[in-house]
Amino acid sequence: MTPTTETMVGIGGAAESTDMVLNIGPQHPSTHGVLRLKLLLDGERITRAEPVIGYMHRGAEKLFEARDYRQIIMLANRHDWLSAFSNELGVVLAVERMLGMEVPERAVWTRTLLAELNRVLNHLMFLGSYPLELGGITPIFYAFTEREELQHVMEEVSGGRMHYMFNRVGGLKEDLPAGWTTRARAAVADVRSRMDRFDDLVLGNEIFRGRTRGVGVLAPETVHAYGASGPIARASGVDFDLRRDEPYLAYGELQDVLKVVTREEGDCLARFECLLEQTHNALDLADACLDRLAELPPGPINQRLPKVLKAPEGHTYAWTENPLGINGYYLVSKGEKTPYRLKLRSASYNNIQVLVELLPGTLVADMVAILGSMFFVVGDIDK
């Protein structure tokens, strides 16, 4: 009988499915600012995602309570540094509502104009940086070229490049410089004439479309559950825009020009398309505001205020359609020169929470595409 040899083969744990925890961040290159994502992976697939926030927390809401109504504007314009003018706007609208103050017509139209220029500046940053995160280097250079064109006119009128500090309770800091509207109109026309670069270079790129179409689909139910807003929500078919649905400033008179851009797909590509089309519409709104300002007779740009400004006792809530979504301020006053409480509802804070639902089930390779399409500013999350 021929002797036989038995061989025992042991299969170790390496062949079994094992979970791995992966930290994305909080290094700055990971995303737009210092955010940390704690991912639980099963191979290349994400099974759980947790956004870890707070690395940039400055306690702005508490600092509001120690500043008077003129000083809090400086704090308010910094949480979303890409939307500084719009951030200021929400604060002054809340205080003016508490005071029952009417703002001069020239200030109303100028605020609307500058808010839309600020919207374009915000969107251009993401229109350039999102393709960069997917490997497309060229669009960011075009985006900054167009941003500089508009930054020049914003800097001329306010004196600031990022933190404009141009809003005041009762209107604006000062009137527009001589000839500024002509230069602003030329800047808007120049930017509009070159916006097709993003249509052709980005949306026409098959690699970009392959990386974004059908990826990171956000359901309308999730949008409602987490309070997401702005282009992210509208890309999922949630047709809501405060400029149309609860008009403020001069938006009630701009309904013929205002276009609320929506998509039904809810994927990364739809979010980018919403952002791009909304940029086109913001340029149209800016032109409409410039036309109206040219028709207005000379007049004041602000209200005369007392040396010590005190809001009457009470509370109010003012919200605006910021570039990234709904931005709200809940103001409580005890009749003093400082707010008793000023609660900030920022767009990015709610928008980033949907990653808990959006990332599980997707591949790690798609994580950057999904994260970049959420269009957030980390300071707007941490406040």
PDB file of N, CA and C in Angstrom, residues 16-105:
ATOM      1  N   GLU A  16     -11.051  36.668   5.642  1.00  0.00           N
ATOM      2  CA  GLU A  16     -12.383  37.024   6.097  1.00  0.00           C
ATOM      3  C   GLU A  16     -12.628  38.514   5.884  1.00  0.00           C
ATOM      4  N   SER A  17     -13.877  38.891   5.863  1.00  0.00           N
ATOM      5  CA  SER A  17     -14.221  40.310   5.704  1.00  0.00           C
ATOM      6  C   SER A  17     -13.931  41.038   7.009  1.00  0.00           C
ATOM      7  N   THR A  18     -13.120  42.043   6.941  1.00  0.00           N
ATOM      8  CA  THR A  18     -12.776  42.818   8.133  1.00  0.00           C
ATOM      9  C   THR A  18     -13.058  44.299   7.873  1.00  0.00           C
ATOM     10  N   ASP A  19     -13.530  44.982   8.899  1.00  0.00           N
ATOM     11  CA  ASP A  19     -13.808  46.405   8.801  1.00  0.00           C
ATOM     12  C   ASP A  19     -12.560  47.203   9.136  1.00  0.00           C
ATOM     13  N   MET A  20     -12.428  48.337   8.491  1.00  0.00           N
ATOM     14  CA  MET A  20     -11.293  49.215   8.756  1.00  0.00           C
ATOM     15  C   MET A  20     -11.805  50.642   8.934  1.00  0.00           C
ATOM     16  N   VAL A  21     -11.292  51.314   9.942  1.00  0.00           N
ATOM     17  CA  VAL A  21     -11.651  52.711  10.171  1.00  0.00           C
ATOM     18  C   VAL A  21     -10.620  53.592   9.480  1.00  0.00           C
ATOM     19  N   LEU A  22     -11.102  54.512   8.640  1.00  0.00           N
ATOM     20  CA  LEU A  22     -10.223  55.406   7.890  1.00  0.00           C
ATOM     21  C   LEU A  22     -10.571  56.842   8.235  1.00  0.00           C
ATOM     22  N   ASN A  23      -9.571  57.616   8.650  1.00  0.00           N
ATOM     23  CA  ASN A  23      -9.766  59.032   8.938  1.00  0.00           C
ATOM     24  C   ASN A  23      -9.362  59.855   7.720  1.00  0.00           C
ATOM     25  N   ILE A  24     -10.280  60.635   7.215  1.00  0.00           N
ATOM     26  CA  ILE A  24      -9.984  61.598   6.156  1.00  0.00           C
ATOM     27  C   ILE A  24      -9.895  62.964   6.825  1.00  0.00           C
ATOM     28  N   GLY A  25      -8.720  63.514   6.904  1.00  0.00           N
ATOM     29  CA  GLY A  25      -8.527  64.776   7.608  1.00  0.00           C
ATOM     30  C   GLY A  25      -8.077  64.525   9.034  1.00  0.00           C
ATOM     31  N   PRO A  26      -7.941  65.569   9.844  1.00  0.00           N
ATOM     32  CA  PRO A  26      -8.342  66.944   9.565  1.00  0.00           C
ATOM     33  C   PRO A  26      -7.286  67.794   8.857  1.00  0.00           C
ATOM     34  N   GLN A  27      -6.387  67.189   8.113  1.00  0.00           N
ATOM     35  CA  GLN A  27      -5.420  67.994   7.365  1.00  0.00           C
ATOM     36  C   GLN A  27      -6.146  68.848   6.331  1.00  0.00           C
ATOM     37  N   HIS A  28      -5.604  70.008   6.070  1.00  0.00           N
ATOM     38  CA  HIS A  28      -6.257  70.942   5.149  1.00  0.00           C
ATOM     39  C   HIS A  28      -6.418  70.383   3.734  1.00  0.00           C
ATOM     40  N   PRO A  29      -5.440  69.668   3.162  1.00  0.00           N
ATOM     41  CA  PRO A  29      -5.619  69.209   1.774  1.00  0.00           C
ATOM     42  C   PRO A  29      -6.762  68.224   1.578  1.00  0.00           C
ATOM     43  N   SER A  30      -7.358  67.736   2.651  1.00  0.00           N
ATOM     44  CA  SER A  30      -8.386  66.712   2.481  1.00  0.00           C
ATOM     45  C   SER A  30      -9.655  67.270   1.845  1.00  0.00           C
ATOM     46  N   THR A  31      -9.938  68.531   2.070  1.00  0.00           N
ATOM     47  CA  THR A  31     -11.195  69.085   1.561  1.00  0.00           C
ATOM     48  C   THR A  31     -11.163  70.589   1.708  1.00  0.00           C
ATOM     49  N   HIS A  32     -12.323  71.255   1.622  1.00  0.00           N
ATOM     50  CA  HIS A  32     -12.386  72.726   1.749  1.00  0.00           C
ATOM     51  C   HIS A  32     -12.230  73.106   3.219  1.00  0.00           C
ATOM     52  N   GLY A  33     -11.025  73.146   3.728  1.00  0.00           N
ATOM     53  CA  GLY A  33     -10.835  73.523   5.123  1.00  0.00           C
ATOM     54  C   GLY A  33     -10.618  72.323   6.003  1.00  0.00           C
ATOM     55  N   VAL A  34     -10.732  72.541   7.302  1.00  0.00           N
ATOM     56  CA  VAL A  34     -10.340  71.510   8.267  1.00  0.00           C
ATOM     57  C   VAL A  34     -11.564  70.734   8.748  1.00  0.00           C
ATOM     58  N   LEU A  35     -11.956  69.755   7.984  1.00  0.00           N
ATOM     59  CA  LEU A  35     -13.034  68.835   8.354  1.00  0.00           C
ATOM     60  C   LEU A  35     -12.438  67.435   8.462  1.00  0.00           C
ATOM     61  N   ARG A  36     -12.971  66.653   9.373  1.00  0.00           N
ATOM     62  CA  ARG A  36     -12.533  65.253   9.495  1.00  0.00           C
ATOM     63  C   ARG A  36     -13.713  64.340   9.202  1.00  0.00           C
ATOM     64  N   LEU A  37     -13.469  63.351   8.372  1.00  0.00           N
ATOM     65  CA  LEU A  37     -14.468  62.322   8.100  1.00  0.00           C
ATOM     66  C   LEU A  37     -13.977  61.005   8.681  1.00  0.00           C
ATOM     67  N   LYS A  38     -14.772  60.406   9.536  1.00  0.00           N
ATOM     68  CA  LYS A  38     -14.448  59.094  10.110  1.00  0.00           C
ATOM     69  C   LYS A  38     -15.256  58.053   9.334  1.00  0.00           C
ATOM     70  N   LEU A  39     -14.567  57.254   8.524  1.00  0.00           N
ATOM     71  CA  LEU A  39     -15.224  56.285   7.658  1.00  0.00           C
ATOM     72  C   LEU A  39     -14.969  54.870   8.154  1.00  0.00           C
ATOM     73  N   LEU A  40     -15.989  54.048   8.115  1.00  0.00           N
ATOM     74  CA  LEU A  40     -15.855  52.618   8.379  1.00  0.00           C
ATOM     75  C   LEU A  40     -15.964  51.904   7.043  1.00  0.00           C
ATOM     76  N   LEU A  41     -14.921  51.143   6.686  1.00  0.00           N
ATOM     77  CA  LEU A  41     -14.842  50.528   5.360  1.00  0.00           C
ATOM     78  C   LEU A  41     -14.971  49.016   5.438  1.00  0.00           C
ATOM     79  N   ASP A  42     -15.620  48.470   4.451  1.00  0.00           N
ATOM     80  CA  ASP A  42     -15.614  47.029   4.197  1.00  0.00           C
ATOM     81  C   ASP A  42     -14.973  46.854   2.830  1.00  0.00           C
ATOM     82  N   GLY A  43     -13.665  46.625   2.842  1.00  0.00           N
ATOM     83  CA  GLY A  43     -12.922  46.615   1.589  1.00  0.00           C
ATOM     84  C   GLY A  43     -12.844  48.037   1.040  1.00  0.00           C
ATOM     85  N   GLU A  44     -13.346  48.214  -0.191  1.00  0.00           N
ATOM     86  CA  GLU A  44     -13.342  49.542  -0.820  1.00  0.00           C
ATOM     87  C   GLU A  44     -14.677  50.261  -0.657  1.00  0.00           C
ATOM     88  N   ARG A  45     -15.587  49.657   0.096  1.00  0.00           N
ATOM     89  CA  ARG A  45     -16.923  50.249   0.215  1.00  0.00           C
ATOM     90  C   ARG A  45     -17.125  50.846   1.598  1.00  0.00           C
ATOM     91  N   ILE A  46     -17.707  52.026   1.632  1.00  0.00           N
ATOM     92  CA  ILE A  46     -17.978  52.719   2.896  1.00  0.00           C
ATOM     93  C   ILE A  46     -19.259  52.155   3.504  1.00  0.00           C
ATOM     94  N   THR A  47     -19.169  51.752   4.758  1.00  0.00           N
ATOM     95  CA  THR A  47     -20.362  51.229   5.435  1.00  0.00           C
ATOM     96  C   THR A  47     -20.936  52.228   6.440  1.00  0.00           C
ATOM     97  N   ARG A  48     -20.095  53.120   6.942  1.00  0.00           N
ATOM     98  CA  ARG A  48     -20.579  54.146   7.869  1.00  0.00           C
ATOM     99  C   ARG A  48     -19.706  55.379   7.736  1.00  0.00           C
ATOM    100  N   ALA A  49     -20.313  56.549   7.852  1.00  0.00           N
ATOM    101  CA  ALA A  49     -19.568  57.812   7.738  1.00  0.00           C
ATOM    102  C   ALA A  49     -20.012  58.757   8.843  1.00  0.00           C
ATOM    103  N   GLU A  50     -19.040  59.421   9.437  1.00  0.00           N
ATOM    104  CA  GLU A  50     -19.346  60.381  10.503  1.00  0.00           C
ATOM    105  C   GLU A  50     -18.523  61.653  10.287  1.00  0.00           C
ATOM    106  N   PRO A  51     -19.166  62.771   9.956  1.00  0.00           N
ATOM    107  CA  PRO A  51     -18.421  64.035   9.877  1.00  0.00           C
ATOM    108  C   PRO A  51     -18.078  64.507  11.288  1.00  0.00           C
ATOM    109  N   VAL A  52     -16.821  64.768  11.520  1.00  0.00           N
ATOM    110  CA  VAL A  52     -16.360  65.248  12.833  1.00  0.00           C
ATOM    111  C   VAL A  52     -16.015  66.728  12.676  1.00  0.00           C
ATOM    112  N   ILE A  53     -16.791  67.580  13.339  1.00  0.00           N
ATOM    113  CA  ILE A  53     -16.623  69.021  13.155  1.00  0.00           C
ATOM    114  C   ILE A  53     -16.081  69.650  14.434  1.00  0.00           C
ATOM    115  N   GLY A  54     -15.795  70.927  14.365  1.00  0.00           N
ATOM    116  CA  GLY A  54     -15.370  71.669  15.545  1.00  0.00           C
ATOM    117  C   GLY A  54     -13.924  72.087  15.558  1.00  0.00           C
ATOM    118  N   TYR A  55     -13.159  71.754  14.532  1.00  0.00           N
ATOM    119  CA  TYR A  55     -11.736  72.088  14.528  1.00  0.00           C
ATOM    120  C   TYR A  55     -11.489  73.579  14.322  1.00  0.00           C
ATOM    121  N   MET A  56     -12.496  74.300  13.808  1.00  0.00           N
ATOM    122  CA  MET A  56     -12.331  75.734  13.576  1.00  0.00           C
ATOM    123  C   MET A  56     -13.294  76.563  14.418  1.00  0.00           C
ATOM    124  N   HIS A  57     -13.886  75.967  15.423  1.00  0.00           N
ATOM    125  CA  HIS A  57     -14.921  76.659  16.202  1.00  0.00           C
ATOM    126  C   HIS A  57     -14.350  77.897  16.888  1.00  0.00           C
ATOM    127  N   ARG A  58     -15.007  79.038  16.674  1.00  0.00           N
ATOM    128  CA  ARG A  58     -14.529  80.305  17.239  1.00  0.00           C
ATOM    129  C   ARG A  58     -15.503  80.880  18.262  1.00  0.00           C
ATOM    130  N   GLY A  59     -16.612  80.241  18.496  1.00  0.00           N
ATOM    131  CA  GLY A  59     -17.568  80.742  19.473  1.00  0.00           C
ATOM    132  C   GLY A  59     -18.210  82.050  19.052  1.00  0.00           C
ATOM    133  N   ALA A  60     -18.515  82.188  17.760  1.00  0.00           N
ATOM    134  CA  ALA A  60     -19.039  83.461  17.254  1.00  0.00           C
ATOM    135  C   ALA A  60     -20.363  83.838  17.924  1.00  0.00           C
ATOM    136  N   GLU A  61     -21.226  82.856  18.164  1.00  0.00           N
ATOM    137  CA  GLU A  61     -22.523  83.169  18.749  1.00  0.00           C
ATOM    138  C   GLU A  61     -22.378  83.765  20.145  1.00  0.00           C
ATOM    139  N   LYS A  62     -21.419  83.279  20.913  1.00  0.00           N
ATOM    140  CA  LYS A  62     -21.182  83.847  22.251  1.00  0.00           C
ATOM    141  C   LYS A  62     -20.557  85.234  22.144  1.00  0.00           C
ATOM    142  N   LEU A  63     -19.680  85.416  21.165  1.00  0.00           N
ATOM    143  CA  LEU A  63     -19.056  86.729  20.977  1.00  0.00           C
ATOM    144  C   LEU A  63     -20.074  87.779  20.538  1.00  0.00           C
ATOM    145  N   PHE A  64     -21.138  87.357  19.831  1.00  0.00           N
ATOM    146  CA  PHE A  64     -22.190  88.296  19.455  1.00  0.00           C
ATOM    147  C   PHE A  64     -22.756  89.020  20.680  1.00  0.00           C
ATOM    148  N   GLU A  65     -22.814  88.311  21.812  1.00  0.00           N
ATOM    149  CA  GLU A  65     -23.449  88.864  23.007  1.00  0.00           C
ATOM    150  C   GLU A  65     -22.600  89.937  23.675  1.00  0.00           C
ATOM    151  N   ALA A  66     -21.336  90.039  23.282  1.00  0.00           N
ATOM    152  CA  ALA A  66     -20.427  91.017  23.900  1.00  0.00           C
ATOM    153  C   ALA A  66     -20.079  92.154  22.947  1.00  0.00           C
ATOM    154  N   ARG A  67     -20.776  92.253  21.820  1.00  0.00           N
ATOM    155  CA  ARG A  67     -20.529  93.304  20.847  1.00  0.00           C
ATOM    156  C   ARG A  67     -21.834  94.057  20.578  1.00  0.00           C
ATOM    157  N   ASP A  68     -21.735  95.345  20.280  1.00  0.00           N
ATOM    158  CA  ASP A  68     -22.956  96.081  19.976  1.00  0.00           C
ATOM    159  C   ASP A  68     -23.373  95.810  18.532  1.00  0.00           C
ATOM    160  N   TYR A  69     -24.478  96.424  18.132  1.00  0.00           N
ATOM    161  CA  TYR A  69     -25.087  96.073  16.849  1.00  0.00           C
ATOM    162  C   TYR A  69     -24.265  96.544  15.659  1.00  0.00           C
ATOM    163  N   ARG A  70     -23.345  97.444  15.874  1.00  0.00           N
ATOM    164  CA  ARG A  70     -22.444  97.822  14.791  1.00  0.00           C
ATOM    165  C   ARG A  70     -21.277  96.842  14.688  1.00  0.00           C
ATOM    166  N   GLN A  71     -20.825  96.353  15.822  1.00  0.00           N
ATOM    167  CA  GLN A  71     -19.634  95.496  15.856  1.00  0.00           C
ATOM    168  C   GLN A  71     -19.917  94.061  15.433  1.00  0.00           C
ATOM    169  N   ILE A  72     -21.146  93.577  15.651  1.00  0.00           N
ATOM    170  CA  ILE A  72     -21.418  92.168  15.327  1.00  0.00           C
ATOM    171  C   ILE A  72     -21.354  91.908  13.825  1.00  0.00           C
ATOM    172  N   ILE A  73     -21.465  92.958  13.012  1.00  0.00           N
ATOM    173  CA  ILE A  73     -21.357  92.768  11.560  1.00  0.00           C
ATOM    174  C   ILE A  73     -19.992  92.194  11.214  1.00  0.00           C
ATOM    175  N   MET A  74     -18.969  92.638  11.925  1.00  0.00           N
ATOM    176  CA  MET A  74     -17.602  92.147  11.678  1.00  0.00           C
ATOM    177  C   MET A  74     -17.502  90.643  11.959  1.00  0.00           C
ATOM    178  N   LEU A  75     -18.172  90.173  12.996  1.00  0.00           N
ATOM    179  CA  LEU A  75     -18.144  88.739  13.321  1.00  0.00           C
ATOM    180  C   LEU A  75     -18.990  87.946  12.325  1.00  0.00           C
ATOM    181  N   ALA A  76     -20.107  88.528  11.919  1.00  0.00           N
ATOM    182  CA  ALA A  76     -21.061  87.787  11.090  1.00  0.00           C
ATOM    183  C   ALA A  76     -20.520  87.495   9.700  1.00  0.00           C
ATOM    184  N   ASN A  77     -19.673  88.369   9.161  1.00  0.00           N
ATOM    185  CA  ASN A  77     -19.273  88.141   7.768  1.00  0.00           C
ATOM    186  C   ASN A  77     -18.143  87.141   7.627  1.00  0.00           C
ATOM    187  N   ARG A  78     -17.715  86.516   8.726  1.00  0.00           N
ATOM    188  CA  ARG A  78     -16.547  85.641   8.656  1.00  0.00           C
ATOM    189  C   ARG A  78     -16.846  84.146   8.676  1.00  0.00           C
ATOM    190  N   HIS A  79     -18.039  83.723   9.024  1.00  0.00           N
ATOM    191  CA  HIS A  79     -18.252  82.273   9.130  1.00  0.00           C
ATOM    192  C   HIS A  79     -18.228  81.599   7.762  1.00  0.00           C
ATOM    193  N   ASP A  80     -18.835  82.216   6.761  1.00  0.00           N
ATOM    194  CA  ASP A  80     -18.685  81.737   5.384  1.00  0.00           C
ATOM    195  C   ASP A  80     -17.890  82.805   4.646  1.00  0.00           C
ATOM    196  N   TRP A  81     -16.579  82.602   4.584  1.00  0.00           N
ATOM    197  CA  TRP A  81     -15.711  83.661   4.052  1.00  0.00           C
ATOM    198  C   TRP A  81     -15.869  83.870   2.560  1.00  0.00           C
ATOM    199  N   LEU A  82     -16.581  82.995   1.884  1.00  0.00           N
ATOM    200  CA  LEU A  82     -16.867  83.197   0.465  1.00  0.00           C
ATOM    201  C   LEU A  82     -18.160  83.978   0.248  1.00  0.00           C
ATOM    202  N   SER A  83     -18.916  84.206   1.309  1.00  0.00           N
ATOM    203  CA  SER A  83     -20.215  84.896   1.193  1.00  0.00           C
ATOM    204  C   SER A  83     -20.325  86.021   2.211  1.00  0.00           C
ATOM    205  N   ALA A  84     -19.244  86.767   2.396  1.00  0.00           N
ATOM    206  CA  ALA A  84     -19.177  87.735   3.481  1.00  0.00           C
ATOM    207  C   ALA A  84     -20.295  88.770   3.403  1.00  0.00           C
ATOM    208  N   PHE A  85     -20.549  89.310   2.215  1.00  0.00           N
ATOM    209  CA  PHE A  85     -21.584  90.344   2.111  1.00  0.00           C
ATOM    210  C   PHE A  85     -22.952  89.787   2.490  1.00  0.00           C
ATOM    211  N   SER A  86     -23.256  88.586   2.031  1.00  0.00           N
ATOM    212  CA  SER A  86     -24.549  87.978   2.336  1.00  0.00           C
ATOM    213  C   SER A  86     -24.685  87.686   3.826  1.00  0.00           C
ATOM    214  N   ASN A  87     -23.594  87.329   4.489  1.00  0.00           N
ATOM    215  CA  ASN A  87     -23.635  87.081   5.927  1.00  0.00           C
ATOM    216  C   ASN A  87     -23.970  88.352   6.690  1.00  0.00           C
ATOM    217  N   GLU A  88     -23.342  89.462   6.297  1.00  0.00           N
ATOM    218  CA  GLU A  88     -23.627  90.749   6.942  1.00  0.00           C
ATOM    219  C   GLU A  88     -25.103  91.110   6.788  1.00  0.00           C
ATOM    220  N   LEU A  89     -25.616  90.805   5.611  1.00  0.00           N
ATOM    221  CA  LEU A  89     -26.965  91.207   5.259  1.00  0.00           C
ATOM    222  C   LEU A  89     -27.995  90.629   6.227  1.00  0.00           C
ATOM    223  N   GLY A  90     -27.831  89.352   6.580  1.00  0.00           N
ATOM    224  CA  GLY A  90     -28.787  88.725   7.481  1.00  0.00           C
ATOM    225  C   GLY A  90     -28.848  89.404   8.833  1.00  0.00           C
ATOM    226  N   VAL A  91     -27.702  89.832   9.352  1.00  0.00           N
ATOM    227  CA  VAL A  91     -27.661  90.495  10.658  1.00  0.00           C
ATOM    228  C   VAL A  91     -28.392  91.828  10.608  1.00  0.00           C
ATOM    229  N   VAL A  92     -28.051  92.656   9.616  1.00  0.00           N
ATOM    230  CA  VAL A  92     -28.655  93.988   9.577  1.00  0.00           C
ATOM    231  C   VAL A  92     -30.152  93.905   9.288  1.00  0.00           C
ATOM    232  N   LEU A  93     -30.585  92.917   8.500  1.00  0.00           N
ATOM    233  CA  LEU A  93     -32.012  92.754   8.261  1.00  0.00           C
ATOM    234  C   LEU A  93     -32.747  92.407   9.556  1.00  0.00           C
ATOM    235  N   ALA A  94     -32.133  91.570  10.403  1.00  0.00           N
ATOM    236  CA  ALA A  94     -32.751  91.206  11.680  1.00  0.00           C
ATOM    237  C   ALA A  94     -32.862  92.421  12.597  1.00  0.00           C
ATOM    238  N   VAL A  95     -31.799  93.207  12.695  1.00  0.00           N
ATOM    239  CA  VAL A  95     -31.818  94.380  13.570  1.00  0.00           C
ATOM    240  C   VAL A  95     -32.804  95.417  13.044  1.00  0.00           C
ATOM    241  N   GLU A  96     -32.817  95.633  11.728  1.00  0.00           N
ATOM    242  CA  GLU A  96     -33.758  96.599  11.148  1.00  0.00           C
ATOM    243  C   GLU A  96     -35.198  96.167  11.376  1.00  0.00           C
ATOM    244  N   ARG A  97     -35.443  94.871  11.332  1.00  0.00           N
ATOM    245  CA  ARG A  97     -36.799  94.374  11.586  1.00  0.00           C
ATOM    246  C   ARG A  97     -37.197  94.645  13.033  1.00  0.00           C
ATOM    247  N   MET A  98     -36.257  94.456  13.965  1.00  0.00           N
ATOM    248  CA  MET A  98     -36.541  94.744  15.380  1.00  0.00           C
ATOM    249  C   MET A  98     -36.841  96.226  15.583  1.00  0.00           C
ATOM    250  N   LEU A  99     -36.121  97.078  14.861  1.00  0.00           N
ATOM    251  CA  LEU A  99     -36.300  98.522  15.008  1.00  0.00           C
ATOM    252  C   LEU A  99     -37.492  99.048  14.211  1.00  0.00           C
ATOM    253  N   GLY A 100     -38.059  98.223  13.325  1.00  0.00           N
ATOM    254  CA  GLY A 100     -39.121  98.690  12.443  1.00  0.00           C
ATOM    255  C   GLY A 100     -38.631  99.746  11.476  1.00  0.00           C
ATOM    256  N   MET A 101     -37.408  99.593  10.997  1.00  0.00           N
ATOM    257  CA  MET A 101     -36.739 100.616  10.196  1.00  0.00           C
ATOM    258  C   MET A 101     -36.927 100.372   8.706  1.00  0.00           C
ATOM    259  N   GLU A 102     -37.247 101.439   7.983  1.00  0.00           N
ATOM    260  CA  GLU A 102     -37.322 101.401   6.529  1.00  0.00           C
ATOM    261  C   GLU A 102     -35.984 101.859   5.952  1.00  0.00           C
ATOM    262  N   VAL A 103     -35.460 101.107   4.999  1.00  0.00           N
ATOM    263  CA  VAL A 103     -34.166 101.410   4.393  1.00  0.00           C
ATOM    264  C   VAL A 103     -34.391 102.173   3.090  1.00  0.00           C
ATOM    265  N   PRO A 104     -33.580 103.192   2.783  1.00  0.00           N
ATOM    266  CA  PRO A 104     -33.749 103.926   1.520  1.00  0.00           C
ATOM    267  C   PRO A 104     -33.711 103.003   0.305  1.00  0.00           C
ATOM    268  N   GLU A 105     -34.457 103.406  -0.728  1.00  0.00           N
ATOM    269  CA  GLU A 105     -34.595 102.557  -1.919  1.00  0.00           C
ATOM    270  C   GLU A 105     -33.252 102.298  -2.597  1.00  0.00           C
TER     271      GLU A 105
END
